[in-house]
Structure formats: C-alpha cells, structure tokens
XYZ file of C-alpha atoms in Angstrom:
438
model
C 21.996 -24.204 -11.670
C 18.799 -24.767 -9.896
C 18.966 -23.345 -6.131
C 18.088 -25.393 -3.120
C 18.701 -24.644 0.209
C 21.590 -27.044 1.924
C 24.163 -27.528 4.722
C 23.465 -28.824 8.284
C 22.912 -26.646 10.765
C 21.874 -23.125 10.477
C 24.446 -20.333 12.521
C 22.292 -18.715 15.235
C 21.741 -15.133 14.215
C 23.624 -13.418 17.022
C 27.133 -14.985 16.387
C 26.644 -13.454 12.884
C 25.585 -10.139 14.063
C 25.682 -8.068 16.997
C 22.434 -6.655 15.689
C 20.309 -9.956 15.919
C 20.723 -10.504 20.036
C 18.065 -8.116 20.405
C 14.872 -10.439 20.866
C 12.265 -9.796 17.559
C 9.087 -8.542 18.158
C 6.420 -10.882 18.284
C 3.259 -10.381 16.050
C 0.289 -9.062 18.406
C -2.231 -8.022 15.934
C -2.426 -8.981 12.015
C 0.381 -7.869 10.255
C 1.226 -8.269 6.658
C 4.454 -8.350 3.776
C 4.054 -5.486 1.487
C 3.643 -6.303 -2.214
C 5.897 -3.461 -3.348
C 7.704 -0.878 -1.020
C 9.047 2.209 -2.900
C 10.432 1.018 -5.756
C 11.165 -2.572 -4.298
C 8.497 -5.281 -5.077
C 8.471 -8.419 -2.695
C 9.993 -11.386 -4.560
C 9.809 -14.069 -1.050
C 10.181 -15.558 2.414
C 13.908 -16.094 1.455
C 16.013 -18.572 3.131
C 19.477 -17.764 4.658
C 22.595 -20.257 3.491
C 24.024 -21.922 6.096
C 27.312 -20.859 7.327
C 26.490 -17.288 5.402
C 24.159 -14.239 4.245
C 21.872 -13.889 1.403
C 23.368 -9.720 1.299
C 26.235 -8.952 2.510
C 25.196 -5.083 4.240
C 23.098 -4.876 7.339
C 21.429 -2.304 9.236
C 20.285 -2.695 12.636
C 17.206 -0.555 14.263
C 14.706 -0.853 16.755
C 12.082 1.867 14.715
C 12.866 -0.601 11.774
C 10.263 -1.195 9.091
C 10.325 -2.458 5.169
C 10.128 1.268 3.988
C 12.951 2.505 5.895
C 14.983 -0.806 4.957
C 14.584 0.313 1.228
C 15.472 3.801 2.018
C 18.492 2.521 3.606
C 19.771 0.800 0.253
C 18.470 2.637 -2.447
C 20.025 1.887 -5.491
C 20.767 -1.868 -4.307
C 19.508 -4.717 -6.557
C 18.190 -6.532 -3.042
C 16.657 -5.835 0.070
C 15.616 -7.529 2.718
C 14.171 -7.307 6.395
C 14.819 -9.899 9.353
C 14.426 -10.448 12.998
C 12.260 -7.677 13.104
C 14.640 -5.318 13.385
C 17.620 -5.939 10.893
C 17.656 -4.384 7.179
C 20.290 -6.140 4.660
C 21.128 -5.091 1.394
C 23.015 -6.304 -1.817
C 23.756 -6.376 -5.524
C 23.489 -10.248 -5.437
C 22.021 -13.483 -3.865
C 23.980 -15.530 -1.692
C 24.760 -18.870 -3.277
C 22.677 -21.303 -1.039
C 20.222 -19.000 -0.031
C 16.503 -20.406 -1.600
C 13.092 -19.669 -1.145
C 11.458 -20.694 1.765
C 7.769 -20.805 3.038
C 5.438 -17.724 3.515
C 4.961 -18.990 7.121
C 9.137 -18.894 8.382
C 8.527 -15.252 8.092
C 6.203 -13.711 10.967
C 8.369 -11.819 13.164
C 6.580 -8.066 12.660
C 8.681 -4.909 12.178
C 10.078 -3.353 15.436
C 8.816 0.115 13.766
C 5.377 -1.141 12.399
C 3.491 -4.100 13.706
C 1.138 -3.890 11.041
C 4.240 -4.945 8.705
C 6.234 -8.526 8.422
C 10.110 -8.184 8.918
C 11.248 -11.688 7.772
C 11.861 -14.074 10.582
C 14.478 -16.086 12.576
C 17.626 -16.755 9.400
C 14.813 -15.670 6.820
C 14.334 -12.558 4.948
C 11.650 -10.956 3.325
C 13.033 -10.256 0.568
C 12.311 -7.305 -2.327
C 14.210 -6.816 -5.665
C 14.575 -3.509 -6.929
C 11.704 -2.865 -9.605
C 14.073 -0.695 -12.357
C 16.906 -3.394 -12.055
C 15.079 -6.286 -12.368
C 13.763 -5.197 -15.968
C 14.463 -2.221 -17.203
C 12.676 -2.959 -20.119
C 9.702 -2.383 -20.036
C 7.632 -0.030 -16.809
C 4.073 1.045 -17.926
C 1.847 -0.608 -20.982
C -0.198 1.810 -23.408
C -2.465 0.825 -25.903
C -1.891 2.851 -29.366
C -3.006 2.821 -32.966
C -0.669 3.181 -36.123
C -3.166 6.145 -37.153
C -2.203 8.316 -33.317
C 0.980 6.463 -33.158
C 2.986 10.073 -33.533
C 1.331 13.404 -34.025
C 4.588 15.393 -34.533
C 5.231 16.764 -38.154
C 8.534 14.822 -39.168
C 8.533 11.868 -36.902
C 9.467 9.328 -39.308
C 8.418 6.126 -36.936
C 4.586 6.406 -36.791
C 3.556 3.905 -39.867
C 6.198 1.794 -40.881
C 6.484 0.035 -36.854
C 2.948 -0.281 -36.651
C 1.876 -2.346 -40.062
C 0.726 -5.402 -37.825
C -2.070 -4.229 -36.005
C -4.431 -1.360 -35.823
C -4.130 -1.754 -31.826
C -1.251 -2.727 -30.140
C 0.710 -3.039 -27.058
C 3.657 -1.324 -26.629
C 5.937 -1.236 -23.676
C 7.480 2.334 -23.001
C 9.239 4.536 -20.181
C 7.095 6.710 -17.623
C 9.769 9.464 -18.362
C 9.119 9.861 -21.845
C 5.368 9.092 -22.120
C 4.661 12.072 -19.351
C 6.514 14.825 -21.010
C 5.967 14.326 -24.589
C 5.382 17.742 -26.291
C 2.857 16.154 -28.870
C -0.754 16.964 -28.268
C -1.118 13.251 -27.484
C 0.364 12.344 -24.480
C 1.699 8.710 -25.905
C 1.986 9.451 -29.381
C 5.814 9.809 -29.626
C 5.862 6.794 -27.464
C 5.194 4.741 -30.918
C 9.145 5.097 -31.738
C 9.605 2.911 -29.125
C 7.966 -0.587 -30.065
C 6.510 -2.544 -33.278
C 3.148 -2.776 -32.240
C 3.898 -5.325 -29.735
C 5.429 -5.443 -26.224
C 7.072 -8.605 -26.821
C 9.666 -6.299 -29.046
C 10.191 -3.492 -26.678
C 12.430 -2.201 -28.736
C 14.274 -4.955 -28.753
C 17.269 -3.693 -25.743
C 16.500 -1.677 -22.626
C 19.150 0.703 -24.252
C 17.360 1.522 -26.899
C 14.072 1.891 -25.231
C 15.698 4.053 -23.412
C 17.489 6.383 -25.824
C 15.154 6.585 -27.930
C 11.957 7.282 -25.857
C 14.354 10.338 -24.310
C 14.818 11.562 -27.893
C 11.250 11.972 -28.685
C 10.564 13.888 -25.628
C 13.003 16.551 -26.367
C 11.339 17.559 -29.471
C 8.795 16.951 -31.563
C 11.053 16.348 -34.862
C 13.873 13.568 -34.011
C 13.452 10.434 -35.984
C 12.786 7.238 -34.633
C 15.890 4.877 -33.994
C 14.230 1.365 -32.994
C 13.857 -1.614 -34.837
C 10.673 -2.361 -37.543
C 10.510 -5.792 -36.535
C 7.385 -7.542 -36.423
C 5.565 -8.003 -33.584
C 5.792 -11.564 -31.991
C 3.582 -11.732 -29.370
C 0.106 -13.677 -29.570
C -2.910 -12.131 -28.334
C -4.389 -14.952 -26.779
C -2.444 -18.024 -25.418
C -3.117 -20.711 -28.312
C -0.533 -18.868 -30.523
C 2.533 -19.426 -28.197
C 3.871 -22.832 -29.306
C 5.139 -25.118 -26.683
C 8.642 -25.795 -25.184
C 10.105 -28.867 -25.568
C 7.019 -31.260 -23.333
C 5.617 -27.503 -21.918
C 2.644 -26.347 -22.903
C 2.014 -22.746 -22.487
C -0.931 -22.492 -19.409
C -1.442 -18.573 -18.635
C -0.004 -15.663 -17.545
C -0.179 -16.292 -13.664
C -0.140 -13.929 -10.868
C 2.113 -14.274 -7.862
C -0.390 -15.057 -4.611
C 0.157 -12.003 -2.375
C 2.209 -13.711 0.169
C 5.056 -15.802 -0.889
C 5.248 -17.640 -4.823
C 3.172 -19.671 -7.310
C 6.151 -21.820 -7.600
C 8.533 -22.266 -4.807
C 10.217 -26.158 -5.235
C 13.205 -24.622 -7.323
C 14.695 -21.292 -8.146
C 17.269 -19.311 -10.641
C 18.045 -16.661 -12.473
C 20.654 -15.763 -15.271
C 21.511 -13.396 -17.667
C 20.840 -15.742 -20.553
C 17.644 -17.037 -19.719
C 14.874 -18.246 -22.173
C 12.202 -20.345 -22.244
C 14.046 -23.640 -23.010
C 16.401 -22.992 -20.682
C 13.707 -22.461 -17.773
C 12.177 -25.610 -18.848
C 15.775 -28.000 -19.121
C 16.167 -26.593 -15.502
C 13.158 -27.702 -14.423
C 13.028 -30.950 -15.911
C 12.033 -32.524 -12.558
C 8.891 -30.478 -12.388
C 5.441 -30.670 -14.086
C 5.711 -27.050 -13.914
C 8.299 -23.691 -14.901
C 7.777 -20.113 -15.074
C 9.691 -17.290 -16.176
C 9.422 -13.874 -14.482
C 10.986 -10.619 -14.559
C 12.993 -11.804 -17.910
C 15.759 -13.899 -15.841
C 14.113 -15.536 -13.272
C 13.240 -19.172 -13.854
C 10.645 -20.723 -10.852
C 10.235 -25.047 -10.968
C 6.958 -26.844 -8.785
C 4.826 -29.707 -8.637
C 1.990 -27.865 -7.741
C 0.996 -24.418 -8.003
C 0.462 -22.134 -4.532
C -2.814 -21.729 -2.940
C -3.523 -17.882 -3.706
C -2.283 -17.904 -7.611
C -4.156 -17.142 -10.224
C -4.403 -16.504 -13.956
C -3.543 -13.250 -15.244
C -4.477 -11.105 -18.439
C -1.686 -12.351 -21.346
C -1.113 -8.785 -21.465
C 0.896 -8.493 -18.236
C 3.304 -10.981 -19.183
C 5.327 -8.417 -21.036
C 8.908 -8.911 -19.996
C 11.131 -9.981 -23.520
C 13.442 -12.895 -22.304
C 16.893 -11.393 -21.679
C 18.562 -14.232 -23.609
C 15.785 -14.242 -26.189
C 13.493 -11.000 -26.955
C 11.371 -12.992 -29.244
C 10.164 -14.651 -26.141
C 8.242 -13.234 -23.087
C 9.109 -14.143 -19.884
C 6.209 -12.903 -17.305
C 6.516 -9.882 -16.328
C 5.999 -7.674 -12.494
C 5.449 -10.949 -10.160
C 3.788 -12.266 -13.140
C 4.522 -15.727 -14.467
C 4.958 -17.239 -18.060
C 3.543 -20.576 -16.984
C 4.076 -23.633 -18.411
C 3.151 -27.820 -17.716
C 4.185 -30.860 -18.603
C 0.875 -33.020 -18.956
C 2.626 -35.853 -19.667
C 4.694 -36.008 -16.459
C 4.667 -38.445 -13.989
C 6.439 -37.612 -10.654
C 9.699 -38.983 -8.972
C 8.484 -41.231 -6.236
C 9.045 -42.249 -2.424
C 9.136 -46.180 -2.398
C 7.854 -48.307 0.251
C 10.882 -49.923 0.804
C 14.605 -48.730 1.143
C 16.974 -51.717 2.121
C 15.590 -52.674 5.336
C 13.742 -49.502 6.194
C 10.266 -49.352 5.790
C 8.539 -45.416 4.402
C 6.844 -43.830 7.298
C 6.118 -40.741 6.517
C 6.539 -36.812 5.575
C 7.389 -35.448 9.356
C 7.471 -31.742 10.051
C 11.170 -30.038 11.150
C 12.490 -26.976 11.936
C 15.951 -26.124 12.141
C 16.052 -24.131 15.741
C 14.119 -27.760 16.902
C 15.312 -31.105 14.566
C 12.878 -34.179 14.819
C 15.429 -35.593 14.171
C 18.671 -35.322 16.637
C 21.231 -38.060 15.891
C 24.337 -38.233 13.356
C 23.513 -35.922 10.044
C 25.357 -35.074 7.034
C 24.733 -33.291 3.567
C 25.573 -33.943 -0.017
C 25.004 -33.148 -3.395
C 24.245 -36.221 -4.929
C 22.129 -37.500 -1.681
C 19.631 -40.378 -2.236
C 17.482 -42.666 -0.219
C 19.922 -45.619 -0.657
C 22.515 -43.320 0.848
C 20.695 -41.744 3.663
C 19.674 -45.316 4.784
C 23.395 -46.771 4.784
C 24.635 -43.394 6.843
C 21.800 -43.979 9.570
C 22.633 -48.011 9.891
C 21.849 -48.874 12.774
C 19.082 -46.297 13.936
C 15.389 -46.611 14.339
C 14.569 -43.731 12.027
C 16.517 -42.058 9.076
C 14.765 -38.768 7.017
C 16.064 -36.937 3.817
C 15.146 -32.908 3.984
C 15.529 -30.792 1.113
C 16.810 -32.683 -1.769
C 20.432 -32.964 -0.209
C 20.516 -33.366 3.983
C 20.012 -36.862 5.688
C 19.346 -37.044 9.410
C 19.383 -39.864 11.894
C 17.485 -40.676 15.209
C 15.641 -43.240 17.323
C 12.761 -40.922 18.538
C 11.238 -37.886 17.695
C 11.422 -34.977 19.186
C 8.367 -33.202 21.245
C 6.333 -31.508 18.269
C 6.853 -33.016 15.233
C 3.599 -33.945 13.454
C 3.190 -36.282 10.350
C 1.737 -34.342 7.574
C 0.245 -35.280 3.979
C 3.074 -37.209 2.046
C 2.601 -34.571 -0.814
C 4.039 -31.978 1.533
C 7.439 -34.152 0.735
C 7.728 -33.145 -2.984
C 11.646 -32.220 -3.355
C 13.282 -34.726 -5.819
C 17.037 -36.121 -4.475
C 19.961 -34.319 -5.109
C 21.399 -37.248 -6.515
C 18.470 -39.149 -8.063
C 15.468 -36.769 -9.613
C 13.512 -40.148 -9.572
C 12.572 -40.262 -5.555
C 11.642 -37.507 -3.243
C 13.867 -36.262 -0.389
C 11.472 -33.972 1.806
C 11.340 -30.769 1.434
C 11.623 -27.024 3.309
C 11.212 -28.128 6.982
C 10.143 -31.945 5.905
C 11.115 -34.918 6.346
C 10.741 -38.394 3.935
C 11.034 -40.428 6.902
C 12.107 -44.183 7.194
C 11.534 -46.427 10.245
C 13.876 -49.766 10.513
C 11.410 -52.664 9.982
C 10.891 -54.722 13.033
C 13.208 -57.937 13.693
C-alpha cells in the first residue's frame, strides 16, 4: 500500500525521548546531507508517524554527526539522524512514516555544522547500500572473446552469444582478486551479457563469483539466459498507460518523486505503476522501491540507461533503477484529479502553507482514510474556513494564524484518501475552503 503521512498532531520530541530536550543546533554556515555515508546512501527528509518512530533504536550525542550515526548501527537496514543530535536505527520503516520535504530537515549536526542532522520529528534518512540490493555493486564492460582467461572455465562463450560487449553486474570481492591475468575475466560466470540478468538471484551472484576467485578451474554455475535488457530506451515496451522516459537521477537533496512511496518484496513494474495509478508518474529504484508524483523535483535529471541496473525483485526480467537511480515512467494521457470551485457552500480559496509545531489552522480536526472534500466541509459546518492536508487530515478555523502564506495551487497536488479524483493538500499544505458570504 502506498504510504502517506497521517494522524493529527505530531508528539513533541522530548516526551518521546529524553535525548531530544536538548535544544538542536541551529545552522550558522552552509551545511549539507551527505549523498552516501559509509556504506549508507541517503534515501530522504523522512517524516516521523504520529504517535510513533520511523526506527525503533536511538542514540543520543552532543559530538553527533551522520558518520558516527552509521557507525553506531552498522549492519542495520536504516539509519537516520534528527534534532541534531539523535542517531536512530532499524531493520524496518515505521508504518506511517513518509517522505517529507528537503526543507523540514535543516537542523545541522551537533558534531559537524557543515553536515544536516534531520530536523524537528524528521529524519534524514540512509538505507544500507548491501541490503538494499545485493545484486548487483560495480558494472564492467566485457567481451565474450576476454570473458574468462582461465584454462577450463567452462562459462566464457556459451553466456555471452548476444553481444560482443556487454554489461554485466558482478561483486567487488570477486572481480579484485581474480587469479586470471585479466582482472574481470572470471567475472563472465556471473551474467549473460547483460546486467538485467545478474545472474538471475543475489545468491547465485554471489556463490558463484566466490568460486571463480578461488581458482582458476571451477566451472561456471549461473544461468545462459539471454540477455533482456535494451541498450537504448525505445526497446523497453510500456506498462500498462506508462511509457518508459529515462533512467533518472535522484537530485542531491531529497527525491525526483516524493507524492507517494513503497516498497515490497514482490515488486515489478506493473505493480509500481497499479500503485501509482493516481500519478502521471512511477519509478522503481533499488529493485523494491516504488516512488508516485505529478511532477518531477527541481534538481533531477536523466541518467545513462546503463545505471538503471537493479533486476526487479519480483521480476528479474525487469530493471528497476538502480543506486538513487530511477526507472521512470509517464502517463501522457493523464489528466489530474482536481480541486473544484465549489464544495457545498464553501467556496476554494486556496493552497495555504502549515506546519505542524504552528497549524493555520487551529479549530476542531480529525483524520481518516477515506477523507474527501465533501467530508471535510460537513465536519467544519459552521466555520469560516475548512482545509484538507495530506490526502487524509481535515482542519477547521475562522482565521489564520500569524504566518501562513498562500502559495501556487499546484503546491496542493495530494489526491484524497477517499476520492483519487480531487486534491487534499499536501506535506505542510492546505486545499483551503472559505464559507461563501450570506
């Protein structure tokens, strides 16, 4: 299921923690999130759930900073730093807990102020590199002539009949310490010619890649299958209304496609693309992670097609992106859920900027999963002003409060929880309604 942040209103950070009383450091020179720390690579600004944690371990220091956080939980699946000085880790994602905007985080590290350390209920969040594929971790390029230049290997010709140059996605362990004169010739047991293959498990890869570095004379044991994957992007056929676009690179802060958010151990192409049905745009990443918008990030870009080299881990014939690399796909024939002039007797003001340690909006308030407009406007009866925030909370007032600003209406783009057809905010927005005058 598709992720979204909900719930009412956030827990302050020091009745969760002892840890988080300690005021965070304010940013007093540029500082910056780290695109990969050790063997952790940043995956987001990352929303806290309400009335819980995204990981469940935490850390508290005041010399904290993002390399000593991943020290701290080595071998964890997640990391993530916050208030400047906390450092969580876990094996999961808190169910709740969503993306969130590159700007929530700006508290800097209490042991580097060059460094971001999440900010006030928001992470900065890094996934461990090996567990989020352990498919594939360096590319080399290799010819079914060099492809093995031990005596007996049996692999070298018959998994490289498709091309004379190929792609093929193999370990750092094995390709180092070869004992052939070629440094990635036994490598070739590894792949078809293709990294859309890679060997077709991340067992295999790995078994067999530690076989051909012991010696020179152990026989190949992956699959001869023929390689899949196009070399430009007019041979990948579409996905139900998806048209393949690029491979697309992350922007260095935050994601190319932060509306909507999963992952699963299943996932494919056609599932990414039923999930985000709502969207004119999916990616896959990482081979499980599945990313929805209606508009690509400022800061993304296109990528070479040979960086999207993660196999799908519910379909290897498929590639799902790759290292903060995108499989990206639109629907050109979408046309976008809508926020009507009109609901009942409320007229469409506006999208209105929130926050959640200052509401614009301060009367009654509730949350569900199935929220719409219709219901939001029945709830605030009565009241001047009524706003839906993302996809599921509805909030009431008769006034603003000191500092909210209206913003461009497309900054509202989150369809309703409970009717994909209109648009209920967003992270921090509001779809705001005034009561039409008497």
């Amino acid at each position: 299921m598709v992720i979204f942040r909900n719930g009412l209103s956030p827990i302050p950070p020091s009745s969760t923690t002892s840890t988080s009383s300690t005021t965070p450091t304010s940013p007093t020179s540029p500082a910056a999130t780290p695109t990969s720390v050790g063997n952790y690579d940043f995956v987001s600004c990352w929303a806290e759930p309400d009335g819980g944690r995204t990981l469940e371990t935490v850390v508290g220091a005041d010399d904290n900073t993002n390399e000593k956080c991943a020290a701290q939980c080595a071998g964890s699946e997640y990391m993530g730093t916050q208030w400047s000085r906390e450092c969580w880790c876990g094996s999961s994602l808190g169910a709740g807990s969503s993306p969130a905007p590159s700007t929530d985080c700006f508290y800097v590290c209490s042991g580097d102020p060059t460094e971001i350390c999440g900010g006030s209920r928001r992470l900065s969040l890094y996934r461990l590199r090996s567990a989020s594929s352990s498919l594939t971790t360096t590319t080399t390029s290799l010819s079914s002539t060099t492809s093995s230049q031990s005596s007996t290997s049996s692999s070298s010709t018959s998994i490289s009949s498709s091309s004379s140059t190929s792609s093929s996605s193999t370990s750092t362990s094995s390709s180092s310490t070869s004992t052939s004169s070629s440094s990635t010739s036994t490598t070739s047991s590894t792949t078809t010619s293709s990294s859309s293959t890679a060997t077709s498990s991340s067992t295999a890869t790995s078994s067999s890649t530690t076989t051909s570095s012991q010696s020179s004379t152990s026989t190949s044991t992956t699959s001869t299958t023929t390689s899949t994957t196009p070399t430009n992007s007019a041979d990948l056929p579409p996905v139900g209304k998806y048209n393949f676009v690029s491979c697309w690179a992350e922007p260095s802060d935050g994601r190319a496609l932060p509306a909507a958010f999963t992952s699963a151990d299943d996932m494919t192409l056609e599932k990414c693309a039923g999930l985000c049905s709502r969207y004119p745009y999916f990616g896959t990443e990482w081979s499980r992670e599945c990313w929805c918008a209606v508009e690509l990030t400022s800061g993304s870009a296109t990528a070479p097609l040979s960086e999207c080299n993660y196999p799908c881990i519910g379909n290897i014939s498929e590639m799902c992106g790759g290292s903060r690399r995108l499989s990206l796909y639109h629907n050109n024939g979408w046309t976008g859920p809508q926020q009507p002039n009109n609901i009942g007797n409320y007229g469409l003001y506006g999208c209105v900027t929130d926050s959640p340690s200052h509401r614009t909006l301060t009367g009654a308030s509730f949350a569900a999963a199935g929220m719409t407009l219709e219901t939001c406007a029945t709830f605030c009866s009565g009241y001047k002003y009524f706003g839906t925030e993302w996809s599921t909370e509805c909030w009431c007032g008769n006034n603003f409060t000191a500092g909210a600003a209206q913003v461009d209406i497309g900054q509202c783009s989150m369809t309703c929880g409970g009717n994909s057809d209109q648009l209920c905010g967003n992270g921090d927005r509001l779809s705001v309604y005034q009561l039409a005058t008497q």
